[in-house]
mmCIF file of C-alpha atoms in Angstrom:
data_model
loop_
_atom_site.group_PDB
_atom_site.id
_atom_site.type_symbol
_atom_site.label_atom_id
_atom_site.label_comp_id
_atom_site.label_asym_id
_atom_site.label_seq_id
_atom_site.Cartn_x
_atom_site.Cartn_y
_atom_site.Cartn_z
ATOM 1 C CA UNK F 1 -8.270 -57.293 -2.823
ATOM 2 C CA UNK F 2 -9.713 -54.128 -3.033
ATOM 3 C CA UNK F 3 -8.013 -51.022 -4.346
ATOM 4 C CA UNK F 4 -7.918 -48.604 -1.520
ATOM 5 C CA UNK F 5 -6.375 -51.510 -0.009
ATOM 6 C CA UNK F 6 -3.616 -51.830 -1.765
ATOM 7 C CA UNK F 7 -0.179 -51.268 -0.101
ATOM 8 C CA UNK F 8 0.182 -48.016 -2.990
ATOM 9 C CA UNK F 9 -2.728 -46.598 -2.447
ATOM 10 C CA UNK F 10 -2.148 -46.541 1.170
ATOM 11 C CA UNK F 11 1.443 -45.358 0.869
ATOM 12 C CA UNK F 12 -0.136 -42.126 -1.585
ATOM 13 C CA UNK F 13 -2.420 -41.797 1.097
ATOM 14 C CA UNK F 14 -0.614 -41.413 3.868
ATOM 15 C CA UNK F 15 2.075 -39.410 1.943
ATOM 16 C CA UNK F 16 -0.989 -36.833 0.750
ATOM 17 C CA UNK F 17 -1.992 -36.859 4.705
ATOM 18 C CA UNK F 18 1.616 -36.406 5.960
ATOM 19 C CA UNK F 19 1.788 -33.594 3.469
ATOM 20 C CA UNK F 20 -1.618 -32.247 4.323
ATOM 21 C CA UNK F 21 -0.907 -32.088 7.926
ATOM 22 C CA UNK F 22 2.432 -30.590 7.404
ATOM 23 C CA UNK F 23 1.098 -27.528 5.384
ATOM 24 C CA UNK F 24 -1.602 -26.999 7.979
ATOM 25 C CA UNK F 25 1.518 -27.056 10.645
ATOM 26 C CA UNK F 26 3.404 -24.949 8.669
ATOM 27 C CA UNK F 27 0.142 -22.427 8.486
ATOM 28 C CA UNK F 28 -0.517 -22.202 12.333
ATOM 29 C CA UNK F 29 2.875 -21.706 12.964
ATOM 30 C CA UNK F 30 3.113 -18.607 10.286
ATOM 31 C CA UNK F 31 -0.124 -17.302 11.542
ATOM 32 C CA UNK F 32 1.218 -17.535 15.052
ATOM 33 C CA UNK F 33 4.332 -15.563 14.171
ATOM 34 C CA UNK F 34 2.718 -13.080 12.120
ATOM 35 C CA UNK F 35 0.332 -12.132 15.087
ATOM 36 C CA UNK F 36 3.245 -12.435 17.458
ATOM 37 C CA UNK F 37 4.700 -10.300 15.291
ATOM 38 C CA UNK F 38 2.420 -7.763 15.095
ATOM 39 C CA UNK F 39 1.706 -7.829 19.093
ATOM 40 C CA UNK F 40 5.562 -6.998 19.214
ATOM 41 C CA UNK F 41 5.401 -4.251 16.252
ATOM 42 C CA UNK F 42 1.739 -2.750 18.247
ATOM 43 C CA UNK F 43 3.690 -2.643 21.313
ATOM 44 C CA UNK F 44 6.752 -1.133 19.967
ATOM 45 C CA UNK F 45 4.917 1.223 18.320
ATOM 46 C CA UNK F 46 2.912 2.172 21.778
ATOM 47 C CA UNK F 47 6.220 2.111 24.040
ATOM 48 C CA UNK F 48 8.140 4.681 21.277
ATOM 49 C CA UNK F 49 4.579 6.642 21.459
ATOM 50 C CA UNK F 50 4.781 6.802 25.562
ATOM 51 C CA UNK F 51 8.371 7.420 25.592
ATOM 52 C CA UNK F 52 7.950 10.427 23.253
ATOM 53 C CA UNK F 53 4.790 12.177 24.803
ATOM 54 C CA UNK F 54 6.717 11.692 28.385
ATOM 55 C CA UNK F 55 9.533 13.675 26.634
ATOM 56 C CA UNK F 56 7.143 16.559 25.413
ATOM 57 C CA UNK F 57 5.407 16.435 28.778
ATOM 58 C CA UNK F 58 9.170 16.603 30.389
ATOM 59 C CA UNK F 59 10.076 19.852 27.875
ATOM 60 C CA UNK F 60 6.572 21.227 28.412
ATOM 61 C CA UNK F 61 7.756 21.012 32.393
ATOM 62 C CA UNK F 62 11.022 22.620 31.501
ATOM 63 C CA UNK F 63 8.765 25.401 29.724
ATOM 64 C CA UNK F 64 6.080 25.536 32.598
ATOM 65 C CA UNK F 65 9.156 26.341 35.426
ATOM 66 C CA UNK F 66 10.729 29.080 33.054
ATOM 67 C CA UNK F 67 7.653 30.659 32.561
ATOM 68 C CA UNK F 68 6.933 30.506 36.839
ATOM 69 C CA UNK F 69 10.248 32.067 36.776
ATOM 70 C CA UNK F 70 9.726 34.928 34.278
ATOM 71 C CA UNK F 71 6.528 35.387 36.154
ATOM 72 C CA UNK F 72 8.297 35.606 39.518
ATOM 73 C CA UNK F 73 10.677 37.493 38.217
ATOM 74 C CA UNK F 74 8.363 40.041 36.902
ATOM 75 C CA UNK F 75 6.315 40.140 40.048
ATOM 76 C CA UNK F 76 9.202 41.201 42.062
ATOM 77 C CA UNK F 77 10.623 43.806 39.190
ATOM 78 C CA UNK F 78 7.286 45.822 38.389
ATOM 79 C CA UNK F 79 5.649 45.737 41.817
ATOM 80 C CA UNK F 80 7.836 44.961 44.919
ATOM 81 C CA UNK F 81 11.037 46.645 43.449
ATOM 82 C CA UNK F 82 9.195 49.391 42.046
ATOM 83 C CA UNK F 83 7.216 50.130 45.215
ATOM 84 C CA UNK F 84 10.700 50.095 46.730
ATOM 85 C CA UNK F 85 12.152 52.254 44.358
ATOM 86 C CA UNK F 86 9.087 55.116 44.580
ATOM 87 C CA UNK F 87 9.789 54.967 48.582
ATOM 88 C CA UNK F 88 13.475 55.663 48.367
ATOM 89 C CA UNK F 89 13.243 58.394 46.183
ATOM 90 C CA UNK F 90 10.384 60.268 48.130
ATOM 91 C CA UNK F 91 12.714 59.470 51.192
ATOM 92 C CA UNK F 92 15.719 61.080 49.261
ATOM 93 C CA UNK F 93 13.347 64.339 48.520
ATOM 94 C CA UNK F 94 11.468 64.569 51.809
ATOM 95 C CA UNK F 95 10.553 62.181 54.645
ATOM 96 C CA UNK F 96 6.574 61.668 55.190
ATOM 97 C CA UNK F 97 6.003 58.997 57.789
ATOM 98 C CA UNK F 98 2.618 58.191 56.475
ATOM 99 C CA UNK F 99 3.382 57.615 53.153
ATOM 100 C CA UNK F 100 6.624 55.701 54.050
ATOM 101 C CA UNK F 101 4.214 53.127 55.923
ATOM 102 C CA UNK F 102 1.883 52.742 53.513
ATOM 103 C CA UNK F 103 4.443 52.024 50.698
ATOM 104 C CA UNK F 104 6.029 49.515 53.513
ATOM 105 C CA UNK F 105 2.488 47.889 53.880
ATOM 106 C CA UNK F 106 1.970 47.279 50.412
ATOM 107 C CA UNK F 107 5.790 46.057 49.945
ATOM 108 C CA UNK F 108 5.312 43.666 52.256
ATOM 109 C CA UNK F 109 1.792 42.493 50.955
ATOM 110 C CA UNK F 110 3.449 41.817 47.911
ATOM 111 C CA UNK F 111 6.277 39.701 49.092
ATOM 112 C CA UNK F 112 4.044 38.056 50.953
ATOM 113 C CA UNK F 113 1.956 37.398 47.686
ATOM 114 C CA UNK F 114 5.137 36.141 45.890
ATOM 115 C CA UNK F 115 5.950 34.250 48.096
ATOM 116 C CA UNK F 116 2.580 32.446 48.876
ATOM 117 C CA UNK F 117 2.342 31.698 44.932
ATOM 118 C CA UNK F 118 5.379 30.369 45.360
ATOM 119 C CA UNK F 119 5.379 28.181 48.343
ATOM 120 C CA UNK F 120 2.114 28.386 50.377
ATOM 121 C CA UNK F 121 2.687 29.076 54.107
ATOM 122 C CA UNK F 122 2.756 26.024 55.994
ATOM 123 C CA UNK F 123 1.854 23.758 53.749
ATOM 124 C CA UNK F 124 1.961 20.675 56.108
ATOM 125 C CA UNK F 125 -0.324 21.848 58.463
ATOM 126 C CA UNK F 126 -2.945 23.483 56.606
ATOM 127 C CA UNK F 127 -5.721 20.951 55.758
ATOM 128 C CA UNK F 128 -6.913 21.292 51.536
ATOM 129 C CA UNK F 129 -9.735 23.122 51.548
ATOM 130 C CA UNK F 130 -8.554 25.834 53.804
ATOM 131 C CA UNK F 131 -5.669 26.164 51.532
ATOM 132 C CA UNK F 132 -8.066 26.254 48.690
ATOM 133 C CA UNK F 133 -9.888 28.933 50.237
ATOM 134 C CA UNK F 134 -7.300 31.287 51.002
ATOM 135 C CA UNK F 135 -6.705 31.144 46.814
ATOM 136 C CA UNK F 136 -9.975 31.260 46.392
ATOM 137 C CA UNK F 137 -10.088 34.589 48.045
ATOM 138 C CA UNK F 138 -7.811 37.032 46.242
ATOM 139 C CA UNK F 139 -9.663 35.655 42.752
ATOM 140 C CA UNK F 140 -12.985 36.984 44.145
ATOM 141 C CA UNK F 141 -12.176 40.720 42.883
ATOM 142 C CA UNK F 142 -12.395 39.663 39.540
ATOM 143 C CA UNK F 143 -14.967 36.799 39.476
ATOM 144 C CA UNK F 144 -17.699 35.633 41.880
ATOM 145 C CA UNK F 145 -16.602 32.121 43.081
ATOM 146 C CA UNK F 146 -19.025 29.594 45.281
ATOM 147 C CA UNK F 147 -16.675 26.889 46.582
ATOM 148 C CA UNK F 148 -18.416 23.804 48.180
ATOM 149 C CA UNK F 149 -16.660 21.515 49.889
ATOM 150 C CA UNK F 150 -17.868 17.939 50.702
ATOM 151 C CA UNK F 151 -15.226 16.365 53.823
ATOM 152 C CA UNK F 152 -15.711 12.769 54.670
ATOM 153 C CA UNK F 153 -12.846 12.156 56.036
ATOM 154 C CA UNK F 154 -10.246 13.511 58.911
ATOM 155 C CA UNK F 155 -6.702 11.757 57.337
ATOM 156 C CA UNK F 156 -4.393 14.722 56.072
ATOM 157 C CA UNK F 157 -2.868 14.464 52.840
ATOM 158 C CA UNK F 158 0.860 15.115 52.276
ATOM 159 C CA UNK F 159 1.795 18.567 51.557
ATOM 160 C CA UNK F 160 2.561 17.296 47.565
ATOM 161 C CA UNK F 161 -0.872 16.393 47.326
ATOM 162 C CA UNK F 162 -2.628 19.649 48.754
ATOM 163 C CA UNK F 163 0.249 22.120 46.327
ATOM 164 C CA UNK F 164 -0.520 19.922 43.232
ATOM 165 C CA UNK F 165 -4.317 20.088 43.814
ATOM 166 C CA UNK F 166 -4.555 23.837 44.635
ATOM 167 C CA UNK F 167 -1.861 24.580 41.662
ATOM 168 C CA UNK F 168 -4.269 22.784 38.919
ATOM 169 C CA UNK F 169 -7.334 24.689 40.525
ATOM 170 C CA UNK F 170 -4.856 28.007 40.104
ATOM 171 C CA UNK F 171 -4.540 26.960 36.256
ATOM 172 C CA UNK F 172 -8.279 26.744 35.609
ATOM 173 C CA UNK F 173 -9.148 29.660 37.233
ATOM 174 C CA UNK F 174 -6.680 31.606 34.898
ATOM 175 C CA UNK F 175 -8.540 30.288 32.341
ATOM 176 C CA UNK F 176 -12.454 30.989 33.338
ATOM 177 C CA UNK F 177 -10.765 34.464 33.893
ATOM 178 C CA UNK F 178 -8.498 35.119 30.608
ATOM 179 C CA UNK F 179 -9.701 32.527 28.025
ATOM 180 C CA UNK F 180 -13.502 31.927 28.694
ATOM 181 C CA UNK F 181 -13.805 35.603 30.336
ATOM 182 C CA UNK F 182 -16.299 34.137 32.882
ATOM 183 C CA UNK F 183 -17.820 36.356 35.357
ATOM 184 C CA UNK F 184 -18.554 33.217 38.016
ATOM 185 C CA UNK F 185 -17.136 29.724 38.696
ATOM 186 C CA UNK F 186 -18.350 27.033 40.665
ATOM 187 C CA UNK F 187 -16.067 25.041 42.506
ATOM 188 C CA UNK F 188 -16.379 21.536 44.363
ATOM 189 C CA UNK F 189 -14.412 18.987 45.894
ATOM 190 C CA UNK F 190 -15.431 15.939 47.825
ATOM 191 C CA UNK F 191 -12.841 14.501 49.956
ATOM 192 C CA UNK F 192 -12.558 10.854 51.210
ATOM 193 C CA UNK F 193 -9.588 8.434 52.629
ATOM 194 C CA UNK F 194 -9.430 7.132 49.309
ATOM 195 C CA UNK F 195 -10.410 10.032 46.491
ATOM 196 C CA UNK F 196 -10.234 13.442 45.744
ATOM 197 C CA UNK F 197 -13.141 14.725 43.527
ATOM 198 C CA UNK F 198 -12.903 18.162 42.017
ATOM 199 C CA UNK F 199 -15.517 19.861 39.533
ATOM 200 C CA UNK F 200 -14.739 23.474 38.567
ATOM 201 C CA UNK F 201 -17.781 25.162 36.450
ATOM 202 C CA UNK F 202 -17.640 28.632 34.909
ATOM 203 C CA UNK F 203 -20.414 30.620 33.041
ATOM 204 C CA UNK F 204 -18.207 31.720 30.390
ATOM 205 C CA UNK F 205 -17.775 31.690 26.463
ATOM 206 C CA UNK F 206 -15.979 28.500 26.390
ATOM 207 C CA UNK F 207 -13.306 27.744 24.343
ATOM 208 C CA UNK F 208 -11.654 24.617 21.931
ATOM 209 C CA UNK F 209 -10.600 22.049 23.988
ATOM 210 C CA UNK F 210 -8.291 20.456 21.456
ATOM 211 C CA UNK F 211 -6.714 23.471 20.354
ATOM 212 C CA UNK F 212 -6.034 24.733 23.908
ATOM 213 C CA UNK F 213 -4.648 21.193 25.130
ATOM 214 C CA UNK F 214 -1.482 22.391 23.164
ATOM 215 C CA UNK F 215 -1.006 25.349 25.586
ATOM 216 C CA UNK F 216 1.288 25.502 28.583
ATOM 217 C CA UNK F 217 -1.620 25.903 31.089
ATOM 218 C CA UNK F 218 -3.011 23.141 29.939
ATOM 219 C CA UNK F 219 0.114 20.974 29.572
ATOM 220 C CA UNK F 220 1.248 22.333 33.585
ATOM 221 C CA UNK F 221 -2.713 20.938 34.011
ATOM 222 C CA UNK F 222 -1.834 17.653 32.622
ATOM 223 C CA UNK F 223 2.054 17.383 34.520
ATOM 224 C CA UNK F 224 0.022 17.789 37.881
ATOM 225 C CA UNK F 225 -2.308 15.351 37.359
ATOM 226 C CA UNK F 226 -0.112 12.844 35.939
ATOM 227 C CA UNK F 227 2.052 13.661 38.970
ATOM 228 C CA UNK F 228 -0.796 13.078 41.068
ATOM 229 C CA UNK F 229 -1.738 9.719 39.198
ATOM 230 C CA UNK F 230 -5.513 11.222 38.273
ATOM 231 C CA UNK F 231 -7.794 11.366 35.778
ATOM 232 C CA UNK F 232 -9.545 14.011 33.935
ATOM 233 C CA UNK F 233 -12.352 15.537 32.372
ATOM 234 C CA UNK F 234 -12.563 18.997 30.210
ATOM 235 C CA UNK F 235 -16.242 19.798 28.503
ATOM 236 C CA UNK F 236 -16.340 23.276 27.100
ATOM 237 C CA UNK F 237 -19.343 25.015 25.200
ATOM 238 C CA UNK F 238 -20.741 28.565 24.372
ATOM 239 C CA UNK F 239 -22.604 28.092 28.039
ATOM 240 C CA UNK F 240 -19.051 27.327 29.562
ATOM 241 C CA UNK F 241 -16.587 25.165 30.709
ATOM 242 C CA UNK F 242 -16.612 22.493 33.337
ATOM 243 C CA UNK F 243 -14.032 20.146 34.406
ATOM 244 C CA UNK F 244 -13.926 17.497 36.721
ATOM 245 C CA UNK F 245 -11.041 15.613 38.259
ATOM 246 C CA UNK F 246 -10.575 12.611 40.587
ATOM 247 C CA UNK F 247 -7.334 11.521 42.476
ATOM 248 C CA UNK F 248 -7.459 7.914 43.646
ATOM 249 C CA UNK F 249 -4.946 8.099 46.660
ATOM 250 C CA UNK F 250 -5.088 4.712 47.168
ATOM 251 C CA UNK F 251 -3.506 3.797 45.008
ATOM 252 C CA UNK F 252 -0.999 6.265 44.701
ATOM 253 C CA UNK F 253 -0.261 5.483 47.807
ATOM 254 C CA UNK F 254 1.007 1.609 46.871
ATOM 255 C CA UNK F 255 2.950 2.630 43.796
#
């Protein structure tokens, strides 16, 4: 009989083969666990990451609304209580009817201005782009705006939608004006049943994307369009800035 057919040899054989296989088993199964493992650790990781930029993005909110306040708040102390102030006085000293009118006119312009910034007039029945250009307008003393407007579509969009959209173009044009010190910006918007497209373009100095993400204007930037479940785009140079946005209100509408 032949040796590797003897009962032993078979026996060590299988034994080696049992062992061989078991190892091999044991291997897989630690590989599998360790990459499990990791998964779990990568997502972990990830969900403590999200959970802790929502909470900066939920104090930068805090921050933003304080700062709308103090804004407010100064609005109403140095020109519509000061105006006030300046008419009851002349009133106390001697009554002009002229100038009594005018100071009421430009009162009540700036109440009205507060309370636009505010809350814009209403909001539900005035379609985007008007709303846009009524903005658009009291900005074009300090810069030269062109605002294009692309409509395919005749659905209105909830009033959320139209004060979100108009507040982020608010925030940019702050910046052209105070950061990049533009002199003109180019706005345009495309509007479909499904999308809202926005590109704002400005011809000034530009300025460090990175570093200015850390502001609040750009944070209240990012709130709004996480609010309005968009995406974004910020390219800045020495021959300017330009940003483009898209809301997909499709599917906003389904979450």
């Amino acid at each position: 009989m032949e040796k590797w057919l003897d009962p032993k040899t078979i026996a060590i054989w299988i034994i080696i083969a049992a062992v061989m296989v078991s190892l091999l088993t044991v291997s897989i199964v630690k590989l599998v666990y360790i990459n499990v493992k990791r998964q779990v650790e990568s997502k972990l990781k990830e969900s403590r990451l999200q959970l802790e930029y929502q909470k900066k993005l939920m104090e930068t909110s805090v921050v933003v609304q304080e700062r709308e306040r103090a804004r407010v708040a100064a609005d109403l102390h140095d020109s519509l209580i000061g105006k006030l102030t300046i008419l009851r006085l002349k009133n106390q000293i001697e009554y002009n009817f002229d100038e009594t009118d005018r100071l009421l006119e430009e009162s009540i312009n700036e109440a009205r201005r507060v309370s636009h910034d505010l809350s814009p007039p209403m909001l539900d029945d005035i379609e985007l782009c008007d709303l846009i250009e009524n903005m658009v307008e009291a900005w074009k003393k300090h810069l030269s705006i062109l605002f294009h407007k692309d409509i395919r579509t005749a659905t209105p969009h909830p009033g959320d939608v139209k004060l979100q959209v108009t507040r982020i173009l608010q925030e940019l044009i702050v910046n052209c004006n105070k950061h990049a010190e533009a002199t003109a910006v180019f706005i345009g918007i495309r509007i479909t049943d499904n999308c809202i497209s926005m590109v704002v373009r400005d011809n000034g100095k530009g300025f460090d994307v990175e570093a200015m993400s850390q502001g609040l204007g750009m944070k209240n930037i990012e709130l709004r369009v996480l609010y309005l479940k968009g995406v974004y785009k910020i390219k800045s140079g020495e021959k300017g800035t330009t940003s483009v946005f898209v809301f997909d209100l499709k599917n906003r509408n389904k979450s």
